[in-house]
Coordinates of N, CA, C and O in Angstrom, one line a residue:
X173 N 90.6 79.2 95.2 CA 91.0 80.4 95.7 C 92.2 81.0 94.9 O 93.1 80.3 94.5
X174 N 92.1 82.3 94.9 CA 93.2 82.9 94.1 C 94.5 82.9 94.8 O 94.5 83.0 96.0
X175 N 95.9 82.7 94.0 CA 97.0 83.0 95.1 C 97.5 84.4 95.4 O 96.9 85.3 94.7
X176 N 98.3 84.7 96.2 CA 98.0 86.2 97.0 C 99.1 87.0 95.8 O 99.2 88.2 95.7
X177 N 99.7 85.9 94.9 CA 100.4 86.4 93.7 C 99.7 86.7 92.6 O 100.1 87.6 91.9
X178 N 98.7 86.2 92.2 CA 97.9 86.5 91.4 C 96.8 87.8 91.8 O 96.4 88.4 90.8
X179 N 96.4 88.1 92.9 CA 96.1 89.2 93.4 C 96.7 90.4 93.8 O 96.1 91.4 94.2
X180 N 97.9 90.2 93.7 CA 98.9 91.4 93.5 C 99.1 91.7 92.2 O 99.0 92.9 91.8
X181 N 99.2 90.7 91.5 CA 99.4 91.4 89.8 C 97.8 91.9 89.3 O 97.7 92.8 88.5
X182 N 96.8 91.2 89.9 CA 95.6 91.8 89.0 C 95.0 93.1 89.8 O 94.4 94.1 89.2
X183 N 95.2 93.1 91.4 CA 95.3 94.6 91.7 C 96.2 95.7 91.2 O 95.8 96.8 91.2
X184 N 97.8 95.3 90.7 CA 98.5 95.8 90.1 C 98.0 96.8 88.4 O 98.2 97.9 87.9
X185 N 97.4 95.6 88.2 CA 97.0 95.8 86.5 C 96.0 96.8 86.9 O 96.2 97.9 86.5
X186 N 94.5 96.5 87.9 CA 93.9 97.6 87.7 C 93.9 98.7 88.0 O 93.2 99.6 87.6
X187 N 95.0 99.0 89.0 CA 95.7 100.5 89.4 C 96.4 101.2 88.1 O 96.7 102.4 88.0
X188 N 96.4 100.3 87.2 CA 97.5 100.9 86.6 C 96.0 101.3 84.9 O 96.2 102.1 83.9
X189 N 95.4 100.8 85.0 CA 94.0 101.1 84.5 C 93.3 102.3 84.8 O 93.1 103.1 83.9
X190 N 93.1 102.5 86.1 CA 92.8 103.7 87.0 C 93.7 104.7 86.1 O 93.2 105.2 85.1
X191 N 94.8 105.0 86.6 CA 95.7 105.9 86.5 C 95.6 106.0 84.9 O 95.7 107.2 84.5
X192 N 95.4 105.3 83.9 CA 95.8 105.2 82.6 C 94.2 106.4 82.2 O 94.2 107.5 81.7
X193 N 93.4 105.8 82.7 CA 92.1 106.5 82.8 C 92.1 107.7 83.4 O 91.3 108.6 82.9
X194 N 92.7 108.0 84.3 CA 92.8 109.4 84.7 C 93.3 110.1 83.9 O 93.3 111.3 84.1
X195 N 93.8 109.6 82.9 CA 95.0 110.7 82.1 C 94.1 110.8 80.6 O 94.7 111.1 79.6
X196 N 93.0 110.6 80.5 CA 92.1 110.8 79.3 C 92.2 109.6 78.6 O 91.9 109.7 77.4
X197 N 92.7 108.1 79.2 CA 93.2 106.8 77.8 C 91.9 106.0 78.4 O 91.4 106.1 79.5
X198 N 91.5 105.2 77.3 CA 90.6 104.6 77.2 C 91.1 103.2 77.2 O 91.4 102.5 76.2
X199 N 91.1 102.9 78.8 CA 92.0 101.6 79.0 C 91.0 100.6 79.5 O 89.9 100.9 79.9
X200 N 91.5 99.4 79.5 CA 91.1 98.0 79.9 C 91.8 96.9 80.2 O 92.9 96.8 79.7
X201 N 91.6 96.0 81.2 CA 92.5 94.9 81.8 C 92.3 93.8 81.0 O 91.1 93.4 80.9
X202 N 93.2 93.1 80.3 CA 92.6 91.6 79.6 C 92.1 90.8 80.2 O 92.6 90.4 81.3
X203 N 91.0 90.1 79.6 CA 90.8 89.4 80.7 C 91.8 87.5 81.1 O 92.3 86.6 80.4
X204 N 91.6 87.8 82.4 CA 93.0 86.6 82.4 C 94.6 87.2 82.7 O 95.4 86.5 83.3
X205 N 94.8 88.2 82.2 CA 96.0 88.7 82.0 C 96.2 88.2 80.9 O 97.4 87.7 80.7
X206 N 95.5 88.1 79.9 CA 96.3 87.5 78.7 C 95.4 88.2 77.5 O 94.2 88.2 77.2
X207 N 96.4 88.7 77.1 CA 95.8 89.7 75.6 C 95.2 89.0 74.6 O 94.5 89.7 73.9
X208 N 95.2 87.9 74.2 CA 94.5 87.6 73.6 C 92.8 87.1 73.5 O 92.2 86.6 72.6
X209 N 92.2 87.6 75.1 CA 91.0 88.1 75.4 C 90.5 89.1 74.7 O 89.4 89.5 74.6
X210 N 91.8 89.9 73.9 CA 91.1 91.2 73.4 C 91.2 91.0 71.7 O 91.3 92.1 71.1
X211 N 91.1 89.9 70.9 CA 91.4 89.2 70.0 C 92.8 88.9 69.2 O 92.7 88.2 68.2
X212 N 93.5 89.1 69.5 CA 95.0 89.1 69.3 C 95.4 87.9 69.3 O 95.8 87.6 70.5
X213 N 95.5 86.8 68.5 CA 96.2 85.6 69.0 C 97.7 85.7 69.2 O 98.1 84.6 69.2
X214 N 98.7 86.5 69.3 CA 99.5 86.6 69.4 C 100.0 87.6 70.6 O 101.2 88.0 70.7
X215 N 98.9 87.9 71.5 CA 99.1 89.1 72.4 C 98.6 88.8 74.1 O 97.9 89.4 74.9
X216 N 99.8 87.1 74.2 CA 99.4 86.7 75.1 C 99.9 87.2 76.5 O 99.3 86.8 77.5
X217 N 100.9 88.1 76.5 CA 101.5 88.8 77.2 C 101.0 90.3 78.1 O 101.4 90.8 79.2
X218 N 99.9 90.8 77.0 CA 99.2 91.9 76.8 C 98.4 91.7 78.5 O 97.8 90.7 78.8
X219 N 98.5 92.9 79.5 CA 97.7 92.8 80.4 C 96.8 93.9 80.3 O 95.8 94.0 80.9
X220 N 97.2 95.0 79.4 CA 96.5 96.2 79.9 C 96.4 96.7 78.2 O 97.2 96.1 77.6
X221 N 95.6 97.5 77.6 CA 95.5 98.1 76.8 C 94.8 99.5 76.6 O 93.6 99.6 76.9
X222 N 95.4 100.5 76.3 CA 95.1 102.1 76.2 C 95.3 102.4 75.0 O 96.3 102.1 74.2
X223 N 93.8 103.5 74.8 CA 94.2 103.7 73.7 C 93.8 105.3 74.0 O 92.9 105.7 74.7
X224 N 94.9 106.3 73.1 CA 94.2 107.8 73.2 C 94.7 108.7 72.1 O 95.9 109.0 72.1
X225 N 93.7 109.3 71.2 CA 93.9 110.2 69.8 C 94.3 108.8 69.2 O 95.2 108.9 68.4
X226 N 93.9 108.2 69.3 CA 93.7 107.1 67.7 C 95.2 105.9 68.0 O 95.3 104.8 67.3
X227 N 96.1 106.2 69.0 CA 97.3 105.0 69.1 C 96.5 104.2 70.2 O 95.7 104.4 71.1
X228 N 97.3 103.2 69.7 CA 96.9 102.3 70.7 C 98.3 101.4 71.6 O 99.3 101.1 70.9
X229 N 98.4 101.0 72.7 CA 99.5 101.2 74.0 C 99.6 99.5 74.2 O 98.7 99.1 73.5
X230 N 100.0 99.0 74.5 CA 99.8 97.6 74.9 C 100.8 97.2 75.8 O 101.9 97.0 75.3
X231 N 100.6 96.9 77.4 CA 101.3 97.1 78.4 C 101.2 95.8 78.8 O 100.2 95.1 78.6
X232 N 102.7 95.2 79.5 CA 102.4 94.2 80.2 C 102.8 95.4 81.6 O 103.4 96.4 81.4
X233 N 102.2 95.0 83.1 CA 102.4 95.5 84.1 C 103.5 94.0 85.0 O 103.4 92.8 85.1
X234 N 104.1 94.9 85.4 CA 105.2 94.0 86.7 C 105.2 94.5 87.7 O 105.5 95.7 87.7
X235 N 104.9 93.8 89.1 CA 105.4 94.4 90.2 C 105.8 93.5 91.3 O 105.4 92.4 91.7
X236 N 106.8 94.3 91.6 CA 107.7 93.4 92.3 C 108.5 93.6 93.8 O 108.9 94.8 93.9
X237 N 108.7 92.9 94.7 CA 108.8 93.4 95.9 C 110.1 94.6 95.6 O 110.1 95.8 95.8
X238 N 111.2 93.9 95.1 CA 112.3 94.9 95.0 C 112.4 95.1 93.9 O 111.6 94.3 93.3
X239 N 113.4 96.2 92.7 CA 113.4 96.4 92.0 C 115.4 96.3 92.2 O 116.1 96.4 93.2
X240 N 115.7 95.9 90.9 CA 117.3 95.8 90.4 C 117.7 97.2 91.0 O 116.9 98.1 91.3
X241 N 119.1 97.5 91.2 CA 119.4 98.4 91.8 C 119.8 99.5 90.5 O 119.7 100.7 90.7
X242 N 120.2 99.0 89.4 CA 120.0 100.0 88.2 C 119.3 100.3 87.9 O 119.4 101.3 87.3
X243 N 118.0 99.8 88.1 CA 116.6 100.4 87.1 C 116.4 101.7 88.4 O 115.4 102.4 88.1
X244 N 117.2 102.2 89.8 CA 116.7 103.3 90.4 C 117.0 104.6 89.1 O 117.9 104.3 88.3
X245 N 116.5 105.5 89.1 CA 116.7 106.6 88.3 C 117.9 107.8 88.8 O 118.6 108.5 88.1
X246 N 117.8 107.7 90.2 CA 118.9 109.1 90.2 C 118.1 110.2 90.1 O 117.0 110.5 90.5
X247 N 119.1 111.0 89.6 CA 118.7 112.2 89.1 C 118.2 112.3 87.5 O 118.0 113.4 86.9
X248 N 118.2 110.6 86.9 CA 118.1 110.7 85.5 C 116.7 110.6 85.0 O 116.1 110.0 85.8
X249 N 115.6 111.0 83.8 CA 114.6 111.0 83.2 C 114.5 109.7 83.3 O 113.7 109.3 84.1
X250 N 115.4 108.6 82.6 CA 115.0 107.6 82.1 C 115.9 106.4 82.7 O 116.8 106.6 83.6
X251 N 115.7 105.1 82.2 CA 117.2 104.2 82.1 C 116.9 103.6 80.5 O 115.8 103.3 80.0
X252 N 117.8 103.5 80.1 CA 118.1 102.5 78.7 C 118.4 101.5 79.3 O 118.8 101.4 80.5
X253 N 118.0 100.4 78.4 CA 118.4 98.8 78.8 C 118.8 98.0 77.6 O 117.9 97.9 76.7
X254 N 119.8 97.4 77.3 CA 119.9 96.1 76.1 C 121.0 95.7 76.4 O 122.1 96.1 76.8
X255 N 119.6 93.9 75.9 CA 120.8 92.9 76.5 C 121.4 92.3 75.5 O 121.0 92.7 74.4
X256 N 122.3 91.6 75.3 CA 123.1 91.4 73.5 C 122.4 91.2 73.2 O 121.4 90.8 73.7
X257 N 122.5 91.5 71.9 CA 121.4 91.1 70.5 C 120.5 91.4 70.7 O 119.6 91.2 69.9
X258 N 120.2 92.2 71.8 CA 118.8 92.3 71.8 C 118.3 94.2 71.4 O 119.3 94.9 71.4
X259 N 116.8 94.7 71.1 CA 116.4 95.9 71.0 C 116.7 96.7 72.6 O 116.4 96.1 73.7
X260 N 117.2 97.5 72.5 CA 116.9 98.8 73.7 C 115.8 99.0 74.1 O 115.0 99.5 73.3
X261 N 115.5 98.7 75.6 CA 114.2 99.2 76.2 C 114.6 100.3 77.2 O 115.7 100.3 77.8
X262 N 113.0 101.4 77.3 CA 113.2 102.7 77.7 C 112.2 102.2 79.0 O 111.2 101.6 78.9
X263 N 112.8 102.6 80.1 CA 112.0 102.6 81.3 C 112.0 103.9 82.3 O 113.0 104.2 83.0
X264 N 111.1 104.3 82.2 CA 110.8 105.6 82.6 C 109.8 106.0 83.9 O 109.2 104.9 84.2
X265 N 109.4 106.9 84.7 CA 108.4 106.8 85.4 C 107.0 107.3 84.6 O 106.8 108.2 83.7
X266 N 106.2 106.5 85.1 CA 104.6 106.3 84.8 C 104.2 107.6 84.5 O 104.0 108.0 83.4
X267 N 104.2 108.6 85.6 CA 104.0 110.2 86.0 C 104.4 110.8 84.5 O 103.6 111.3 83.7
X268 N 105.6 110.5 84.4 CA 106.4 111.2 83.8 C 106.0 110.9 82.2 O 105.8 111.9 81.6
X269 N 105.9 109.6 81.5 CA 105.4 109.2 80.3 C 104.0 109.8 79.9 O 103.7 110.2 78.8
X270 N 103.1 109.8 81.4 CA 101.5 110.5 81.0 C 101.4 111.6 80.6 O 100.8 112.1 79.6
X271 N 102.3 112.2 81.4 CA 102.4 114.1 81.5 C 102.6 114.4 80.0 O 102.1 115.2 79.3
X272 N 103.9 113.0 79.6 CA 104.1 113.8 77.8 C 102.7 113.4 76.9 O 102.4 113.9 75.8
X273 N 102.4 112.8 77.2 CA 100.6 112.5 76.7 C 99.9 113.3 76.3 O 99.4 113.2 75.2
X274 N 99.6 114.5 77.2 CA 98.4 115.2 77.5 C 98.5 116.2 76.6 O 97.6 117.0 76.4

């Protein structure tokens, strides 16, 4: 039997499939949660993949009961994030990334 954690992330993933699909992308869930179902040996992280006008998207999805109290937005578009040494990541709302899509 599945744990009730692994059925929150794989109902998670295919919501986020749905929605990717509503927005004209031509998405898919890996299978397993692991990208390299979709031939990638290197794309074990890969749960979701979309592709639309020729790019292609490669999403891990997270969900989680709470969320850090920085990542809330405010009144702001986005949040920046980096941790030493590390690249800057952009975390944005879903809504809001699709819309610039279309």
């Amino acid at each position: 039997m599945t744990s009730r954690a692994k059925r929150k992330g794989n109902t998670y993933e295919l919501e986020v499939v749905k929605e990717l699909e509503d927005h004209g992308f031509d998405a898919e869930r890996s299978w397993g949660s692991d990208g390299r179902s979709f031939g990638d040996e290197y794309a074990s992280d890969v749960d979701v993949r979309a592709v639309k006008d020729g790019k292609e998207y490669r999403i891990q999805c997270k969900r989680r009961k709470t969320s850090p109290n920085w990542l809330y937005f405010g009144t702001c578009d986005m949040v920046v994030y980096r941790a030493d040494r590390e690249e800057t990541i952009v975390f944005m709302k879903l809504k809001d990334w699709l819309n610039d899509k279309k």
